[in-house]
mmCIF file of C-alpha atoms and ligand atoms in Angstrom:
data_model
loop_
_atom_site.group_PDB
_atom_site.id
_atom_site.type_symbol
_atom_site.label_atom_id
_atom_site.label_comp_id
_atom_site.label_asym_id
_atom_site.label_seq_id
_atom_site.Cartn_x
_atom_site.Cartn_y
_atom_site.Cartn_z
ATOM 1 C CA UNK A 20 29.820 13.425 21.021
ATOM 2 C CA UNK A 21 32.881 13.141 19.182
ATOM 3 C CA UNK A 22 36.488 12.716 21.164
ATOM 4 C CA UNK A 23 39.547 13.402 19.442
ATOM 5 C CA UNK A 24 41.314 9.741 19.282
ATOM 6 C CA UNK A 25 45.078 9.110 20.384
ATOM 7 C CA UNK A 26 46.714 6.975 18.121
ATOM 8 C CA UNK A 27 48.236 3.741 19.320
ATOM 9 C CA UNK A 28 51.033 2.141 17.570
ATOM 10 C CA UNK A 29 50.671 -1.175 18.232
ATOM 11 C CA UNK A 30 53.023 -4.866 17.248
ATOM 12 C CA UNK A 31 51.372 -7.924 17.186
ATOM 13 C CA UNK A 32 52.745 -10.214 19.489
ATOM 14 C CA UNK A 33 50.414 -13.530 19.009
ATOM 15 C CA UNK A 34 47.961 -14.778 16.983
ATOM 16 C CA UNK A 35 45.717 -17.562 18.053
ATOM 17 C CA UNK A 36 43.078 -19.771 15.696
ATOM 18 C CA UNK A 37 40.455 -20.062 18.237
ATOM 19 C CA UNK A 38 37.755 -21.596 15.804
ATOM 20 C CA UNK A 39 37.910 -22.051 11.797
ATOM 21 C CA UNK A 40 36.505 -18.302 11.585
ATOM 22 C CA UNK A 41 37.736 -16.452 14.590
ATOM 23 C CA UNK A 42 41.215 -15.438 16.111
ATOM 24 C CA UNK A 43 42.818 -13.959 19.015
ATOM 25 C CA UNK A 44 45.486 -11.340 18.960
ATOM 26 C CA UNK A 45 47.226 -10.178 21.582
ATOM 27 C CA UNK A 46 48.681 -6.496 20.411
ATOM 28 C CA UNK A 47 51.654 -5.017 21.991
ATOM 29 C CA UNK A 48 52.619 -1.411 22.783
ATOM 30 C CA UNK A 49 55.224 -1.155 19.641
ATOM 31 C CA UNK A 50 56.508 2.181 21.401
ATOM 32 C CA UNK A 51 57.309 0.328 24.732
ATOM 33 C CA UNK A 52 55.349 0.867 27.903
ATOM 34 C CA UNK A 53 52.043 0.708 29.443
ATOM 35 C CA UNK A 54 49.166 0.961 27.115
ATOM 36 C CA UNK A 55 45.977 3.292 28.125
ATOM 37 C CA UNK A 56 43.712 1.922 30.710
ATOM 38 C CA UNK A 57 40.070 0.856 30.154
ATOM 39 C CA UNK A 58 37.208 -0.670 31.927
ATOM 40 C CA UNK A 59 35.622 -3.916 30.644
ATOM 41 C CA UNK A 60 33.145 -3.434 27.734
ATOM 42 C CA UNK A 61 35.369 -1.128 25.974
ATOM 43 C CA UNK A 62 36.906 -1.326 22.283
ATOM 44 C CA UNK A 63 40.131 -0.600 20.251
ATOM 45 C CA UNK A 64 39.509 0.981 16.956
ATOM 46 C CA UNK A 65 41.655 -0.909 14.471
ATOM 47 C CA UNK A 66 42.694 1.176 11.238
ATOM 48 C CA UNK A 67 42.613 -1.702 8.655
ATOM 49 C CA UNK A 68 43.466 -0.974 4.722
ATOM 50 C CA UNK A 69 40.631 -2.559 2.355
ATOM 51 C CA UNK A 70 41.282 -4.235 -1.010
ATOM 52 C CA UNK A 71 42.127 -1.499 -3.236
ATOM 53 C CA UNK A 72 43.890 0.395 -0.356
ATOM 54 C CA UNK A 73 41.450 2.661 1.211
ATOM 55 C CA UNK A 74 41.666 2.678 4.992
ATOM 56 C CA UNK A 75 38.903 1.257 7.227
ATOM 57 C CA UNK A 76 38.221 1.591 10.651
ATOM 58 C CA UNK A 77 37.183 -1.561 12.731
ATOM 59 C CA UNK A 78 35.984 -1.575 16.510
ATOM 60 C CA UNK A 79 37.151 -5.153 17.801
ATOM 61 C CA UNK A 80 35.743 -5.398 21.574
ATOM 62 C CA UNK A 81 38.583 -5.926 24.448
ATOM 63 C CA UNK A 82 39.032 -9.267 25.621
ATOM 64 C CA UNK A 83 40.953 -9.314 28.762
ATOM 65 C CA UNK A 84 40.551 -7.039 31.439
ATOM 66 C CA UNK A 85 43.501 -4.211 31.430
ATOM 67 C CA UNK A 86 45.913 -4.144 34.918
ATOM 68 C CA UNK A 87 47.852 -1.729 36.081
ATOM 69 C CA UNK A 88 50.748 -1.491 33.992
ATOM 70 C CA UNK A 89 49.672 -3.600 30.952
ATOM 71 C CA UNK A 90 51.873 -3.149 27.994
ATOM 72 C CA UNK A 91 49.607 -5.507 25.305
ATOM 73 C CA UNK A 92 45.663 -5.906 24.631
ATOM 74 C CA UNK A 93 43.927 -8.669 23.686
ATOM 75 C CA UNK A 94 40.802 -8.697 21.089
ATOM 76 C CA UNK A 95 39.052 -11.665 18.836
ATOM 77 C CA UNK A 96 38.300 -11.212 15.149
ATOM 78 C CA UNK A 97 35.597 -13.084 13.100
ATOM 79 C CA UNK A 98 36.425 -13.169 9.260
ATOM 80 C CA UNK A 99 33.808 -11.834 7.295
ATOM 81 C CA UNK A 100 34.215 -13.451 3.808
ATOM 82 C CA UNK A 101 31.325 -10.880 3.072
ATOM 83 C CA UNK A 102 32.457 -7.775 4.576
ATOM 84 C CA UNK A 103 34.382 -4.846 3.101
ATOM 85 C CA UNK A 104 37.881 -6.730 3.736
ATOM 86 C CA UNK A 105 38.922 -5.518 7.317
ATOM 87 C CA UNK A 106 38.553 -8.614 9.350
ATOM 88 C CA UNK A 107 40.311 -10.614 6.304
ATOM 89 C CA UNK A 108 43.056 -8.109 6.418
ATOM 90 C CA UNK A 109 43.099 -8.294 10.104
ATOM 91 C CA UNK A 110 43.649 -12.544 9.755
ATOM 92 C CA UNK A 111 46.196 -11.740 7.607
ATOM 93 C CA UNK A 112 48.717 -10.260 10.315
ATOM 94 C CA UNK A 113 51.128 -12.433 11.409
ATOM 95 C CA UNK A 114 53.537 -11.986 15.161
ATOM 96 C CA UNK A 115 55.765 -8.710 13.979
ATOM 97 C CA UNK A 116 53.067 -6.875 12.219
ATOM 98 C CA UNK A 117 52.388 -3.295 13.499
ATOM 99 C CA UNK A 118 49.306 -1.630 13.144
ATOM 100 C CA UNK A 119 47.506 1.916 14.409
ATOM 101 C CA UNK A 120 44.567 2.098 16.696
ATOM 102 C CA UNK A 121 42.755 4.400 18.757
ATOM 103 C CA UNK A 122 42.919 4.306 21.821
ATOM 104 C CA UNK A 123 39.880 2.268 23.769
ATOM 105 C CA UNK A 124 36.585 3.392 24.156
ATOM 106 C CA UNK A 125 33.702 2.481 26.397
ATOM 107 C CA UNK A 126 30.339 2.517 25.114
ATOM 108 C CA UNK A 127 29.262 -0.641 26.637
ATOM 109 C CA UNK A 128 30.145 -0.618 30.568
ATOM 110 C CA UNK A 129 29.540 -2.949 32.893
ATOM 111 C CA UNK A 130 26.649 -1.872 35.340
ATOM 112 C CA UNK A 131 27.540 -2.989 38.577
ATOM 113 C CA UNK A 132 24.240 -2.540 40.709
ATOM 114 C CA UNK A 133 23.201 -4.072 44.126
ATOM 115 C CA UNK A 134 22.824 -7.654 42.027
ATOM 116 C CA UNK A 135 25.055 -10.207 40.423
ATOM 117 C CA UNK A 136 24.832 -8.689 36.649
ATOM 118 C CA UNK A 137 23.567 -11.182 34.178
ATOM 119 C CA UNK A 138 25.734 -11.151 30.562
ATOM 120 C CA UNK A 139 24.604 -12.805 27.852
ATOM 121 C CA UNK A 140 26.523 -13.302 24.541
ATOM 122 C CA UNK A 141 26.215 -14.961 20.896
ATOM 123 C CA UNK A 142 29.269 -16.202 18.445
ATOM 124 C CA UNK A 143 31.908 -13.075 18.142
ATOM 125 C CA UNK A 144 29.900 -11.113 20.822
ATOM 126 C CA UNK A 145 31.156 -12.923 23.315
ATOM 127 C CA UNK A 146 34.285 -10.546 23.723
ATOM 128 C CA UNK A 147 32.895 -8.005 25.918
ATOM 129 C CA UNK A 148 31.117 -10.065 28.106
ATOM 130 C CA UNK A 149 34.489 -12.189 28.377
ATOM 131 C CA UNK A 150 36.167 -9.426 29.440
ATOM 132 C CA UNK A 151 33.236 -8.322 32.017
ATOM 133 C CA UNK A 152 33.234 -12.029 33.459
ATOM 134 C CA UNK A 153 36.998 -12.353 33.686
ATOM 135 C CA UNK A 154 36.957 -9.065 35.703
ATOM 136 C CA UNK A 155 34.301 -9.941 38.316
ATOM 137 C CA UNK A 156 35.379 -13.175 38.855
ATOM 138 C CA UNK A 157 38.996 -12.077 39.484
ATOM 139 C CA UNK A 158 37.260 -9.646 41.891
ATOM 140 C CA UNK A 159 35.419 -12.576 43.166
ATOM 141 C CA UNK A 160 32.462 -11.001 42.374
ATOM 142 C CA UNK A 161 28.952 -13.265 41.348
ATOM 143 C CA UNK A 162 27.333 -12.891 38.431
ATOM 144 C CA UNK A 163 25.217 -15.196 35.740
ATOM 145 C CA UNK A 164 26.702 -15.934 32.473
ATOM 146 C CA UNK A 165 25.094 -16.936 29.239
ATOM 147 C CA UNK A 166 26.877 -17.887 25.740
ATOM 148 C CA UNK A 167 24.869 -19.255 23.068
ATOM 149 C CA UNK A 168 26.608 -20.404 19.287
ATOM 150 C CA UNK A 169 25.667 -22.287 16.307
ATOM 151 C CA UNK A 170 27.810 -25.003 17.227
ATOM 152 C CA UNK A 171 31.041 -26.029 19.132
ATOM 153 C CA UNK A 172 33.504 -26.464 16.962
ATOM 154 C CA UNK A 173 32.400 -22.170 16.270
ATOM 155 C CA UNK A 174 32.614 -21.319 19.888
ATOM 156 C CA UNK A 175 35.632 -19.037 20.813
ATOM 157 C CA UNK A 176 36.473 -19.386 24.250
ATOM 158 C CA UNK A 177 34.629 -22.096 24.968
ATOM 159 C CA UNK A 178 36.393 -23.600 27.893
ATOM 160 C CA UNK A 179 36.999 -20.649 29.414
ATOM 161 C CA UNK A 180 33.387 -19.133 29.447
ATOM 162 C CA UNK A 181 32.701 -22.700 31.129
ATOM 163 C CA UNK A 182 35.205 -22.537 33.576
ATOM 164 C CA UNK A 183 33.963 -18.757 34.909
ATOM 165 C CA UNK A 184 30.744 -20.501 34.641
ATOM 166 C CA UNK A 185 28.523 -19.887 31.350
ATOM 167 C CA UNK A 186 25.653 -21.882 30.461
ATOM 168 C CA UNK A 187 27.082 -22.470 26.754
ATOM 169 C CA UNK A 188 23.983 -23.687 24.484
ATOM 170 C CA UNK A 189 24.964 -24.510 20.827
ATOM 171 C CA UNK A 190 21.404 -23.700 18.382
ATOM 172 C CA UNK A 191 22.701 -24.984 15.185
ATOM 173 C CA UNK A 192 21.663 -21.971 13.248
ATOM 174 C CA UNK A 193 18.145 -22.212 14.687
ATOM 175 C CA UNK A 194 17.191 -19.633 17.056
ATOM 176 C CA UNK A 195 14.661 -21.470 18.771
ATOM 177 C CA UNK A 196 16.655 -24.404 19.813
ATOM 178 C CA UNK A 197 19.110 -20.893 21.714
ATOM 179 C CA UNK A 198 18.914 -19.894 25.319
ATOM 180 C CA UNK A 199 15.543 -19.888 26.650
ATOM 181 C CA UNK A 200 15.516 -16.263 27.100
ATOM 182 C CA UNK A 201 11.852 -16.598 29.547
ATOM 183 C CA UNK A 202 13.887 -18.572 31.903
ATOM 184 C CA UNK A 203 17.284 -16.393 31.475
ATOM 185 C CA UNK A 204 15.223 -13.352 32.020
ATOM 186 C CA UNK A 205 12.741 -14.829 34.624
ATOM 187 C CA UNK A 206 13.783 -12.916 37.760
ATOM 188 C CA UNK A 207 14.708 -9.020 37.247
ATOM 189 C CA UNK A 208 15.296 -7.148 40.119
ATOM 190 C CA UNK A 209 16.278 -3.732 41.236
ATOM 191 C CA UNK A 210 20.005 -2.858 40.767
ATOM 192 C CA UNK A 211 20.392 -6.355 38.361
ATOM 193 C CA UNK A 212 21.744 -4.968 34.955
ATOM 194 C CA UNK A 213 21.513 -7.372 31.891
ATOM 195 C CA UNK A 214 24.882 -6.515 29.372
ATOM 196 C CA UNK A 215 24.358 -8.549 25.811
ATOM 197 C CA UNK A 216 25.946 -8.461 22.927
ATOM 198 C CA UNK A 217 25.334 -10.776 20.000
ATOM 199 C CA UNK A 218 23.558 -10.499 16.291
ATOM 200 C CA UNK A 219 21.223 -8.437 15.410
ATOM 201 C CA UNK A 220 18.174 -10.890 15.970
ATOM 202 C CA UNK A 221 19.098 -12.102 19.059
ATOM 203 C CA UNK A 222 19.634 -8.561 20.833
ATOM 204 C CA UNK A 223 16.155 -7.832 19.420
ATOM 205 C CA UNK A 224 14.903 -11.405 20.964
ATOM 206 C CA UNK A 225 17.048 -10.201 24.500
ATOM 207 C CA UNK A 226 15.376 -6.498 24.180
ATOM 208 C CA UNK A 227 11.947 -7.822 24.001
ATOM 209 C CA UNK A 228 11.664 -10.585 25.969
ATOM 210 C CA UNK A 229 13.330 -8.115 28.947
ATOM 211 C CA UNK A 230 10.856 -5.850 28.683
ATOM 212 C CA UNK A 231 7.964 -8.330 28.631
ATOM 213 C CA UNK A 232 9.078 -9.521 31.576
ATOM 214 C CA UNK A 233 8.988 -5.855 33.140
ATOM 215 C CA UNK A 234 12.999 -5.474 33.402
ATOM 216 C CA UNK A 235 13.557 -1.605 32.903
ATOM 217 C CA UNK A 236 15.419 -0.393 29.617
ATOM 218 C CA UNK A 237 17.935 1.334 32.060
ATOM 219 C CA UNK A 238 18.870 -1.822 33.465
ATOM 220 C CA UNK A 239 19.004 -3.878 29.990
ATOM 221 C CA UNK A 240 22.596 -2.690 27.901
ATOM 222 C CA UNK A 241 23.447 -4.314 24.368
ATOM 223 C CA UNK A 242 26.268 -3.627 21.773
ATOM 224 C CA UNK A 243 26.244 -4.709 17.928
ATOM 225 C CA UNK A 244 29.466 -6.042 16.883
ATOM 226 C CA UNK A 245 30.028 -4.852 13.002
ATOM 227 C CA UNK A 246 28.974 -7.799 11.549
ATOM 228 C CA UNK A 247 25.533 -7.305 13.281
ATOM 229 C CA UNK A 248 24.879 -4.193 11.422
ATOM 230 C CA UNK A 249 25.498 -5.634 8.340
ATOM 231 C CA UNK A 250 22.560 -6.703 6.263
ATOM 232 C CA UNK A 251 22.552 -9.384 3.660
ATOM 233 C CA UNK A 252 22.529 -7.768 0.180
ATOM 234 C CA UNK A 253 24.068 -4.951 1.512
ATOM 235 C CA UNK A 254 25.610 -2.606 -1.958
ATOM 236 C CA UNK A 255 28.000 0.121 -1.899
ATOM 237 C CA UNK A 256 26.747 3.705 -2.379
ATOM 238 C CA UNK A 257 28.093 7.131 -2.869
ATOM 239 C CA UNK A 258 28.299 9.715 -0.356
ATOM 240 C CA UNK A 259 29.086 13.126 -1.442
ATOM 241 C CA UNK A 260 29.780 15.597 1.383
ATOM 242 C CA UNK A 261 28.300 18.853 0.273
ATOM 243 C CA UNK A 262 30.208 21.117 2.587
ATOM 244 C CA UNK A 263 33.336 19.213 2.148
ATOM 245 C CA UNK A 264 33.600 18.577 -0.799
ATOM 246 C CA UNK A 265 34.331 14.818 -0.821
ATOM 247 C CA UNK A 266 32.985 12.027 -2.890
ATOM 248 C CA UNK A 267 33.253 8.424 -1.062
ATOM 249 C CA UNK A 268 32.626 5.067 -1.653
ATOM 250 C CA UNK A 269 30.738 3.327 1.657
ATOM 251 C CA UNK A 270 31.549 -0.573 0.592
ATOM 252 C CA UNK A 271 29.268 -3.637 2.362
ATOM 253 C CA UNK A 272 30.476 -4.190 5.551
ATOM 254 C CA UNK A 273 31.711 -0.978 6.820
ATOM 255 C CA UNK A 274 29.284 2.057 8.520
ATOM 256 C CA UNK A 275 28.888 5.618 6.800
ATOM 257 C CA UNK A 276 30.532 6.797 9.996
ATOM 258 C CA UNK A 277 33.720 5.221 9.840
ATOM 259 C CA UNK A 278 34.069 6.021 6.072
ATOM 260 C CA UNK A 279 33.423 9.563 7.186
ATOM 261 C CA UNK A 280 36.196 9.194 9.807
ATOM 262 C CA UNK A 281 38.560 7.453 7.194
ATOM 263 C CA UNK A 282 38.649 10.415 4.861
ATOM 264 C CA UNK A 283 39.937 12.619 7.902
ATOM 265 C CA UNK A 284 35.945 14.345 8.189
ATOM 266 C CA UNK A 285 35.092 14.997 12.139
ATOM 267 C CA UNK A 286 31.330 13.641 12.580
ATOM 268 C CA UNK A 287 29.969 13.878 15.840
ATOM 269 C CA UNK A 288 28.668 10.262 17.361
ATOM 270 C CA UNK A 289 28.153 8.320 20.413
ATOM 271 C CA UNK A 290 26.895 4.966 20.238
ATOM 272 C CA UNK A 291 27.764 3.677 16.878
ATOM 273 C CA UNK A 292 24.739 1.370 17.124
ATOM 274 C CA UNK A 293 21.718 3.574 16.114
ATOM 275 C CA UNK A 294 20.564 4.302 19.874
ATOM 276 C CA UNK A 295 21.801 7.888 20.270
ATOM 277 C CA UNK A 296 20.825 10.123 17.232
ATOM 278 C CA UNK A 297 24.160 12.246 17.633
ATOM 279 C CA UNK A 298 25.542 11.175 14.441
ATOM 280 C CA UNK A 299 21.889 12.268 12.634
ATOM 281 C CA UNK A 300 23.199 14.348 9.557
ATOM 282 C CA UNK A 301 20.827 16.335 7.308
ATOM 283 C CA UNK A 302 19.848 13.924 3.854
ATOM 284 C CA UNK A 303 19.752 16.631 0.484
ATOM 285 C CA UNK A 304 19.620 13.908 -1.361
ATOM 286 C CA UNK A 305 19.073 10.269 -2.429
ATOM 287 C CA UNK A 306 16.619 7.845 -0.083
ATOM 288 C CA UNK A 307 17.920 6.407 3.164
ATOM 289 C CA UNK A 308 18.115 2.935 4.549
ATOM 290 C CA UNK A 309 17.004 4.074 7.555
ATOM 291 C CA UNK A 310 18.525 1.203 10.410
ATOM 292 C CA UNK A 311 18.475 3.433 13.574
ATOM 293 C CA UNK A 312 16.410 3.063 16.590
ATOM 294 C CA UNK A 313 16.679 6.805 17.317
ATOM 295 C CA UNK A 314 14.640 8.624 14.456
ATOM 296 C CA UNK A 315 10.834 9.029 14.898
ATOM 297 C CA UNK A 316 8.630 6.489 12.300
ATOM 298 C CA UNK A 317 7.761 10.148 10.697
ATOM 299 C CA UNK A 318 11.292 11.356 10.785
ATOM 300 C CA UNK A 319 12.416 8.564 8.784
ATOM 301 C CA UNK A 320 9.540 8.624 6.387
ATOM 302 C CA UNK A 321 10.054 11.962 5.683
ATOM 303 C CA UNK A 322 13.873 11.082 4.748
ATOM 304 C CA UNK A 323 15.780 14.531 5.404
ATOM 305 C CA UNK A 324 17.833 13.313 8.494
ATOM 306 C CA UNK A 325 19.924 10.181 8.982
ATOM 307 C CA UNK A 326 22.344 8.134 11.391
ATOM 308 C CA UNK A 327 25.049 7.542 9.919
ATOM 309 C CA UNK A 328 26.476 4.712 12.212
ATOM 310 C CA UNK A 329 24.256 1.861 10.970
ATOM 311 C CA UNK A 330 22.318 3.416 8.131
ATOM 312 C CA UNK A 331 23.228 2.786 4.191
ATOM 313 C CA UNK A 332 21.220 4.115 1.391
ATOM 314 C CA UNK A 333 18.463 2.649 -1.108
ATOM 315 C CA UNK A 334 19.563 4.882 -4.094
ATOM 316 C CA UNK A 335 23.511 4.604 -5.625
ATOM 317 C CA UNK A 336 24.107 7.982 -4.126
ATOM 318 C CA UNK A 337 23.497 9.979 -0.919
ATOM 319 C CA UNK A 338 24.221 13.345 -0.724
ATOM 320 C CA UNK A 339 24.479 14.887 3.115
ATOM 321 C CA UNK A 340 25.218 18.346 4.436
ATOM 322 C CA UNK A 341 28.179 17.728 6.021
HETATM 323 S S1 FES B 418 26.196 7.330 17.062
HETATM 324 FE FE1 FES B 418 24.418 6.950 18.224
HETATM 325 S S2 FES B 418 22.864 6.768 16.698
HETATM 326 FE FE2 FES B 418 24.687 6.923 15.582
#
């Protein structure tokens, strides 16, 4: 369901190189004052300018837990020397910069039930869980831990996930040699809640190997960082909006959604991650990429309806009823 945003104005305070591709920023109220509370698992959403100058709108998961009075938040951006230009314009801000956000958002909250929750993250998706690990353990609260990355020298946070007590396996770009997700997942029990976020194929892996091991789907939560959704060979396509009246341009890299939001539309959505269906629009024409977990095999065969979140198009031009 769609919220209306507040608008942040934010200064960034410091910039950290936490691996050849990823850093830290810690963003400071530029107005002065306590920033807008949030529970662990939420997001900011960054307004970034793309090459060319059209704006962009980037969720970048919350790294450190907020406390009372906190006047600064603290997220980690992977460049994405494929994307549409948003993460490289985000490494390009230096201490001074200021920048406009919305305020946080929770779509991914940590389930506290009557068992130590288990997180599990991979490469950039290790923010939220960070952030949901820092907070129990300052609570002093248990709970299991598992990071898993190509390779050391690309693991952000790497000491720290150790110290609060992640298994940290490093696959070398080959899944298999990853967490053993049997093991991980061996032992589900009422009121444990597994929280993952991570690329596209190993959510999948996560999501399947949970539920052949008979964990509920209520108790199993995931996110998709943006770089997830992407697709290799991804093109840009053209959206006209029949009822308003605008022509866009959705580059690689960004969602439909937030090119929607961009040019100042109002679409309703949830879960940005093809789960929900409230972001389903009505197709009049051009063919779908149809990347949703939401639509029925018919609905998206027939081609009329899609999510807008994490779907593209096959044809150079879409046009939707919006
Ligand atoms: S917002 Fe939930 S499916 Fe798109």
């Amino acid at each position: 369901m769609m919220r209306e945003p507040t608008l942040l104005q934010l200064a960034v305070a410091q910039v950290l190189q936490l691996t050849p591709a990823i850093r830290s920023f810690v963003l400071r109220n530029a107005e002065g004052g306590a920033l807008p509370p949030f529970a662990p698992g939420a997001h900011l959403g960054v307004q970034v300018v793309q090459p060319g100058g059209s704006a962009g709108l980037r969720a970048y998961s919350l790294a450190r837990p907020h406390a009372a009075g906190d006047d600064a938040y603290e997220i980690a951006v992977q460049c994405e020397p494929q994307g549409a230009g948003g993460s490289a314009w985000m490494h390009a801000l230096a201490p001074g910069d200021a920048l406009t956000a919305h305020a946080p958002r929770n779509d991914f909250a940590l389930r506290e039930g009557d068992a130590a929750p288990l997180l599990i993250a991979g490469g950039i998706g290790i923010t939220p869980l960070l952030c949901m690990a820092r907070a129990l353990a300052a609570q002093g609260k248990p709970f299991d831990f598992f990071y898993a990355t190509r390779s050391e020298a690309s693991t952000a946070y790497l000491h720290e996930a150790r110290a609060l007590g992640a298994t940290v396996v490093h696959d070398g770009g080959d899944p298999s040699r990853g967490l053993d997700l049997r093991a991980v997942l061996a032992h589900p029990q009422p009121g444990r809640h597994v929280h993952l976020c991570g690329p596209r194929g190993m959510v999948q892996a996560v999501v399947d190997t949970a539920r052949a091991q008979d964990w509920p789907d209520d108790h199993v939560h995931f996110e998709l960082f943006a770089g997830a959704i992407a697709q290799t060979g991804d093109a840009p396509f053209e959206v006209r909006t029949l009822r308003s009246g605008k022509t866009l341009t959705v580059p690689p890299g960004q969602s439909l959604l937030d090119v929607l939001i961009a040019a100042g539309l109002d679409p309703m959505y949830d879960c940005r991650q093809g789960d929900c269906g409230v972001c389903a629009v009505d197709v009049v024409e051009g063919v779908p990429d149809h990347r949703d977990h939401n639509l029925s095999p018919r609905e998206k065969a027939g081609g009329k309806t899609l999510c807008t979140c994490v779907s593209r198009a096959k044809t150079p031009h879409l046009v939707l009823d919006i």
